Tab-separated table of C-alpha atoms and ligand atoms in Angstrom:
chain	number	residue	atom	x	y	z
A	872	MET	CA	87.082	-44.064	81.262
A	873	THR	CA	86.733	-41.018	79.187
A	874	VAL	CA	84.233	-38.648	80.712
A	875	THR	CA	82.019	-36.957	78.096
A	876	LEU	CA	79.395	-34.298	78.386
A	877	ILE	CA	77.064	-33.825	75.290
A	878	THR	CA	74.638	-30.690	75.369
A	879	GLY	CA	71.235	-31.102	73.601
A	880	ALA	CA	71.688	-34.836	73.515
A	881	ASN	CA	68.202	-36.033	74.091
A	882	LYS	CA	67.562	-36.318	70.347
A	883	GLY	CA	69.012	-35.765	66.657
A	884	ILE	CA	72.681	-35.667	66.145
A	885	GLY	CA	73.539	-35.208	69.877
A	886	PHE	CA	71.725	-38.491	70.767
A	887	GLU	CA	73.284	-40.505	68.118
A	888	THR	CA	76.698	-39.093	69.163
A	889	ALA	CA	76.101	-40.289	72.701
A	890	ARG	CA	75.289	-43.686	71.291
A	891	LEU	CA	78.613	-43.888	69.178
A	892	LEU	CA	80.692	-42.523	72.127
A	893	LEU	CA	78.999	-45.125	74.697
A	894	ALA	CA	79.917	-47.755	72.040
A	895	ALA	CA	83.536	-46.368	72.136
A	896	GLY	CA	83.690	-46.915	75.912
A	897	HIS	CA	83.016	-43.336	77.132
A	898	ASP	CA	81.200	-42.536	80.322
A	899	VAL	CA	78.573	-40.268	78.621
A	900	TRP	CA	76.477	-37.698	80.221
A	901	ILE	CA	73.360	-36.523	78.254
A	902	GLY	CA	72.693	-32.907	78.802
A	903	ALA	CA	69.210	-31.908	78.081
A	904	ARG	CA	67.132	-28.821	79.089
A	905	ASP	CA	63.886	-30.873	79.696
A	906	ALA	CA	64.304	-33.503	82.484
A	907	GLY	CA	61.570	-35.872	81.114
A	908	ARG	CA	63.151	-35.912	77.563
A	909	GLY	CA	66.717	-36.191	78.952
A	910	ALA	CA	66.051	-38.873	81.355
A	911	LYS	CA	64.287	-40.971	78.751
A	912	ALA	CA	67.056	-40.741	76.136
A	913	ALA	CA	69.657	-41.546	78.877
A	914	ALA	CA	67.735	-44.608	79.899
A	915	GLU	CA	67.357	-45.769	76.465
A	916	LEU	CA	71.082	-45.545	75.812
A	917	GLY	CA	72.323	-46.594	79.106
A	918	ALA	CA	74.014	-43.139	79.476
A	919	ARG	CA	73.891	-40.593	82.464
A	920	PHE	CA	71.538	-37.720	82.457
A	921	VAL	CA	72.055	-34.134	83.713
A	922	GLN	CA	69.568	-31.274	83.444
A	923	LEU	CA	71.429	-28.600	81.249
A	924	ASP	CA	69.789	-25.503	79.575
A	925	VAL	CA	72.500	-23.677	77.758
A	926	THR	CA	70.674	-20.404	78.108
A	927	ASP	CA	70.495	-20.513	81.822
A	928	ASP	CA	73.655	-19.837	83.818
A	929	ALA	CA	72.372	-21.474	86.948
A	930	SER	CA	71.297	-24.686	84.993
A	931	VAL	CA	74.770	-24.958	83.439
A	932	ALA	CA	76.640	-24.322	86.908
A	933	ALA	CA	74.465	-27.013	88.541
A	934	ALA	CA	75.138	-29.315	85.514
A	935	LEU	CA	78.745	-29.007	85.761
A	936	ALA	CA	78.844	-29.301	89.542
A	937	THR	CA	76.971	-32.574	89.261
A	938	VAL	CA	79.605	-33.899	86.617
A	939	ASP	CA	82.336	-32.746	89.027
A	940	ALA	CA	80.779	-34.382	92.131
A	941	GLU	CA	80.237	-37.818	90.305
A	942	ALA	CA	83.255	-37.814	87.908
A	943	GLY	CA	85.812	-35.264	89.338
A	944	ARG	CA	86.821	-34.174	85.769
A	945	LEU	CA	85.678	-33.828	82.123
A	946	ASP	CA	87.726	-35.329	79.130
A	947	VAL	CA	85.239	-34.357	76.211
A	948	LEU	CA	82.845	-31.623	75.976
A	949	VAL	CA	80.400	-31.652	72.877
A	950	HIS	CA	78.564	-28.374	72.286
A	951	ASN	CA	75.685	-29.782	70.191
A	952	ALA	CA	72.603	-27.968	71.639
A	953	GLY	CA	71.272	-25.449	69.004
A	954	ILE	CA	68.191	-23.922	67.484
A	955	LEU	CA	67.365	-22.770	63.878
A	956	ASP	CA	64.540	-20.078	63.550
A	957	THR	CA	64.030	-18.553	60.198
A	958	ASN	CA	62.396	-15.347	61.420
A	959	LEU	CA	64.646	-12.076	61.276
A	960	ASP	CA	63.750	-9.949	64.338
A	961	GLY	CA	65.065	-8.930	67.494
A	962	PRO	CA	63.628	-11.483	69.769
A	963	THR	CA	64.701	-14.311	67.415
A	964	ALA	CA	68.197	-12.842	67.125
A	965	LEU	CA	68.410	-12.830	71.007
A	966	ARG	CA	67.211	-16.391	71.251
A	967	SER	CA	69.433	-17.623	68.408
A	968	PHE	CA	72.587	-16.203	69.686
A	969	ASP	CA	71.695	-16.958	73.206
A	970	THR	CA	71.432	-20.714	72.437
A	971	ASN	CA	74.006	-21.070	69.593
A	972	ALA	CA	76.796	-18.783	70.655
A	973	VAL	CA	76.360	-17.529	74.363
A	974	GLY	CA	75.447	-20.953	75.314
A	975	ILE	CA	79.086	-22.062	74.323
A	976	VAL	CA	80.481	-19.356	76.492
A	977	ARG	CA	78.377	-20.314	79.551
A	978	VAL	CA	79.153	-24.127	79.243
A	979	THR	CA	82.908	-23.719	78.337
A	980	GLU	CA	83.530	-21.315	81.150
A	981	ALA	CA	81.877	-23.705	83.622
A	982	ALA	CA	83.595	-26.805	82.260
A	983	LEU	CA	87.220	-25.222	82.064
A	984	PRO	CA	87.980	-26.391	85.740
A	985	LEU	CA	86.942	-29.844	85.022
A	986	LEU	CA	88.732	-29.975	81.675
A	987	ARG	CA	91.927	-28.843	83.199
A	988	ARG	CA	91.789	-31.937	85.375
A	989	SER	CA	91.720	-34.288	82.222
A	990	GLU	CA	95.063	-35.721	80.683
A	991	SER	CA	93.576	-35.235	77.289
A	992	PRO	CA	90.974	-32.516	77.250
A	993	ASN	CA	88.936	-32.267	74.042
A	994	VAL	CA	85.988	-29.689	73.062
A	995	VAL	CA	84.016	-30.062	70.017
A	996	THR	CA	81.593	-27.527	68.843
A	997	VAL	CA	78.703	-28.836	66.473
A	998	SER	CA	78.631	-25.457	64.476
A	999	SER	CA	77.511	-25.214	60.638
A	1000	SER	CA	79.049	-24.517	57.333
A	1001	ALA	CA	76.024	-22.127	57.146
A	1002	GLY	CA	78.426	-20.049	59.497
A	1003	SER	CA	81.408	-20.060	57.175
A	1004	PHE	CA	82.042	-16.812	55.153
A	1005	TRP	CA	83.861	-18.712	52.689
A	1006	ALA	CA	80.936	-21.095	51.984
A	1007	VAL	CA	78.149	-18.276	52.196
A	1008	THR	CA	80.103	-16.141	49.640
A	1009	ASN	CA	80.668	-18.841	47.220
A	1010	PRO	CA	77.923	-19.330	44.636
A	1011	GLU	CA	78.822	-22.894	44.160
A	1012	ARG	CA	78.257	-23.855	47.587
A	1013	PRO	CA	74.725	-24.772	48.872
A	1014	GLU	CA	75.110	-22.346	51.904
A	1015	PHE	CA	75.276	-19.321	49.368
A	1016	GLY	CA	71.318	-19.439	48.831
A	1017	LEU	CA	70.252	-20.252	52.471
A	1018	PRO	CA	67.810	-17.742	53.987
A	1019	ILE	CA	68.875	-18.395	57.531
A	1020	ALA	CA	70.617	-15.234	58.470
A	1021	LEU	CA	70.330	-15.499	62.333
A	1022	TYR	CA	71.477	-19.142	62.337
A	1023	ALA	CA	74.280	-18.513	60.020
A	1024	ALA	CA	75.458	-15.518	62.074
A	1025	SER	CA	75.280	-17.282	65.461
A	1026	LYS	CA	77.176	-20.215	63.986
A	1027	ALA	CA	79.775	-17.968	62.642
A	1028	ALA	CA	79.995	-16.762	66.273
A	1029	ALA	CA	80.201	-20.358	67.388
A	1030	THR	CA	83.108	-21.155	65.189
A	1031	MET	CA	85.081	-17.943	66.140
A	1032	LEU	CA	84.442	-18.789	69.801
A	1033	THR	CA	86.007	-22.125	69.262
A	1034	VAL	CA	89.036	-20.469	67.574
A	1035	GLN	CA	89.458	-17.935	70.204
A	1036	TYR	CA	89.262	-20.631	72.934
A	1037	ALA	CA	91.748	-22.801	71.152
A	1038	LYS	CA	94.177	-19.713	71.071
A	1039	ALA	CA	93.452	-19.000	74.794
A	1040	HIS	CA	94.006	-22.681	75.880
A	1041	PRO	CA	96.726	-24.399	74.076
A	1042	GLY	CA	96.418	-27.433	76.522
A	1043	ILE	CA	92.810	-28.201	75.371
A	1044	ARG	CA	91.826	-28.830	71.900
A	1045	PHE	CA	88.948	-27.053	70.597
A	1046	ASN	CA	87.550	-27.672	67.058
A	1047	ALA	CA	84.271	-26.843	65.308
A	1048	LEU	CA	82.445	-28.864	62.693
A	1049	GLU	CA	79.848	-29.203	60.195
A	1050	PRO	CA	78.183	-32.566	60.792
A	1051	GLY	CA	76.638	-32.757	57.114
A	1052	THR	CA	72.865	-31.868	56.266
A	1053	THR	CA	70.747	-34.068	58.559
A	1054	ALA	CA	67.061	-35.023	58.765
A	1055	THR	CA	66.331	-33.920	62.406
A	1056	ASP	CA	63.348	-31.943	64.009
A	1057	MET	CA	65.510	-28.938	63.151
A	1058	THR	CA	65.415	-29.458	59.411
A	1059	ALA	CA	62.053	-31.334	59.322
A	1060	SER	CA	60.322	-28.260	57.582
A	1061	PHE	CA	63.013	-28.271	54.826
A	1062	GLY	CA	62.554	-32.187	54.109
A	1063	ILE	CA	66.211	-32.742	53.702
A	1064	GLY	CA	69.263	-34.556	54.894
A	1065	ARG	CA	70.700	-37.883	55.954
A	1066	THR	CA	70.302	-39.975	59.095
A	1067	PRO	CA	71.611	-38.486	62.566
A	1068	ALA	CA	73.580	-41.693	62.888
A	1069	GLU	CA	75.601	-40.783	59.734
A	1070	SER	CA	76.315	-37.130	60.920
A	1071	ALA	CA	77.023	-38.289	64.442
A	1072	ALA	CA	80.139	-40.240	63.141
A	1073	VAL	CA	81.633	-36.813	62.123
A	1074	VAL	CA	81.160	-35.535	65.558
A	1075	ALA	CA	82.486	-38.772	67.157
A	1076	ARG	CA	85.591	-38.706	64.851
A	1077	LEU	CA	86.762	-35.161	66.399
A	1078	ALA	CA	85.409	-36.136	69.927
A	1079	THR	CA	87.861	-39.145	69.973
A	1080	LEU	CA	91.047	-37.294	68.367
A	1081	GLY	CA	94.106	-38.011	70.323
A	1082	ALA	CA	96.178	-35.448	72.207
A	1083	ASP	CA	98.223	-34.851	68.965
A	1084	GLY	CA	95.028	-33.814	67.025
A	1085	PRO	CA	94.428	-30.383	65.568
A	1086	THR	CA	93.177	-27.426	67.467
A	1087	GLY	CA	91.311	-24.298	66.327
A	1088	THR	CA	89.868	-25.887	63.209
A	1089	LEU	CA	86.611	-25.896	61.346
A	1090	GLN	CA	85.948	-29.469	59.936
A	1091	ASP	CA	83.426	-31.588	58.020
A	1092	GLU	CA	83.691	-35.290	57.132
A	1093	ASN	CA	86.152	-34.523	54.447
A	1094	GLY	CA	88.697	-32.650	56.495
A	1095	THR	CA	89.389	-28.873	57.154
A	1096	LEU	CA	86.783	-26.444	55.953
A	1097	PRO	CA	87.779	-22.777	55.205
A	1098	PHE	CA	86.468	-20.231	57.699
B	1320	NAP	N1	70.412	-30.982	61.122
B	1320	NAP	C1	71.287	-30.424	60.310
B	1320	NAP	O1	71.389	-30.510	59.111
B	1320	NAP	C2	72.561	-29.625	60.832
B	1320	NAP	C3	73.580	-29.141	60.006
B	1320	NAP	C4	74.510	-28.364	60.617
B	1320	NAP	C5	74.641	-28.252	61.929
B	1320	NAP	N2	73.643	-28.719	62.856
B	1320	NAP	C6	73.855	-28.549	64.179
B	1320	NAP	O2	73.792	-29.780	64.883
B	1320	NAP	C7	73.306	-29.639	66.163
B	1320	NAP	C8	72.140	-30.634	66.418
B	1320	NAP	O3	71.020	-30.282	65.696
B	1320	NAP	P1	70.138	-31.428	65.225
B	1320	NAP	O4	69.898	-31.422	63.769
B	1320	NAP	O5	70.238	-32.757	65.908
B	1320	NAP	O6	68.657	-30.859	65.706
B	1320	NAP	P2	67.546	-31.282	66.949
B	1320	NAP	O7	67.121	-32.754	66.533
B	1320	NAP	O8	66.547	-30.173	66.859
B	1320	NAP	O9	68.321	-31.342	68.128
B	1320	NAP	C9	68.714	-29.947	68.811
B	1320	NAP	C10	69.001	-30.307	70.364
B	1320	NAP	O10	69.246	-29.084	70.942
B	1320	NAP	C11	68.518	-29.084	72.207
B	1320	NAP	N3	68.443	-27.608	72.620
B	1320	NAP	C12	67.821	-26.587	72.018
B	1320	NAP	N4	67.909	-25.560	72.899
B	1320	NAP	C13	68.530	-26.002	73.883
B	1320	NAP	C14	68.965	-25.403	75.209
B	1320	NAP	N5	68.449	-24.066	75.362
B	1320	NAP	N6	69.551	-25.931	76.151
B	1320	NAP	C15	69.945	-27.277	75.944
B	1320	NAP	N7	69.594	-27.968	74.767
B	1320	NAP	C16	68.853	-27.326	73.840
B	1320	NAP	C17	67.221	-29.551	71.891
B	1320	NAP	O11	66.447	-29.945	73.014
B	1320	NAP	P3	64.914	-30.053	73.078
B	1320	NAP	O12	64.478	-31.614	72.656
B	1320	NAP	O13	64.608	-29.685	74.365
B	1320	NAP	O14	64.388	-28.980	72.194
B	1320	NAP	C18	67.747	-30.809	71.086
B	1320	NAP	O15	68.116	-31.904	71.965
B	1320	NAP	C19	72.736	-28.228	66.276
B	1320	NAP	O16	73.901	-27.366	66.999
B	1320	NAP	C20	72.620	-27.899	64.819
B	1320	NAP	O17	72.714	-26.412	64.659
B	1320	NAP	C21	72.575	-29.393	62.268
């Protein structure tokens, strides 16, 4: 059975991705920073729960140690946890980068020993086209006018980390994606987006790519996106 860990999976796109991957036969671990919310979400789906705060080294280490003890390896890792804060100041910058970018480093580094024990290791980063230099400098793209500087910058870092990890670990697939504008708690104040289930299908597609799939790419539901 494919062993899969999804960070920030207690709600939104991560939760619906867990549902799809369970249906595809994966043994899914729901990572959530809040034990109550995470355990409730896991029980609802019939998934496993592990406490995992991507901003906390000890929490990340404990979470991967739990997966290691129970499953002995990790086949699919989905970096989904993220925050969007429209403020532009030092503390918001630190929080945004800590969650959206540094969190990827923490979880990847802790997961690498487990991923190396997989026959077909696959890491998917739920990034954003708001972090694409191509999109934000193209007046014809919606990302051009978005006033979300720290989110965009931290997602650019998330995509770059994905590319750097792909280059450093040719035996592991690392791809980043834009899931599509989605109506979740993150975007509630904008009142936009499609259902989380629709966007989760984009995540699930990359999470179920075979060993001959691409690595080091940024994709959306239509295929490869320019960086
Ligand atoms: N919605 C969109 O239109 C859109 C577009 C492009 C990309 N994305 C990306 O898609 C991903 C999922 O977002 P969403 O729209 O589903 O938003 P969401 O419903 O707000 O879900 C975000 C998830 O991340 C978790 N999280 C936040 N900080 C965390 C931390 N420090 N440690 C662990 N988990 C943490 C949240 O947990 P709590 O419940 O504890 O807060 C929640 O489970 C994000 O990376 C987001 O940037 C979304």
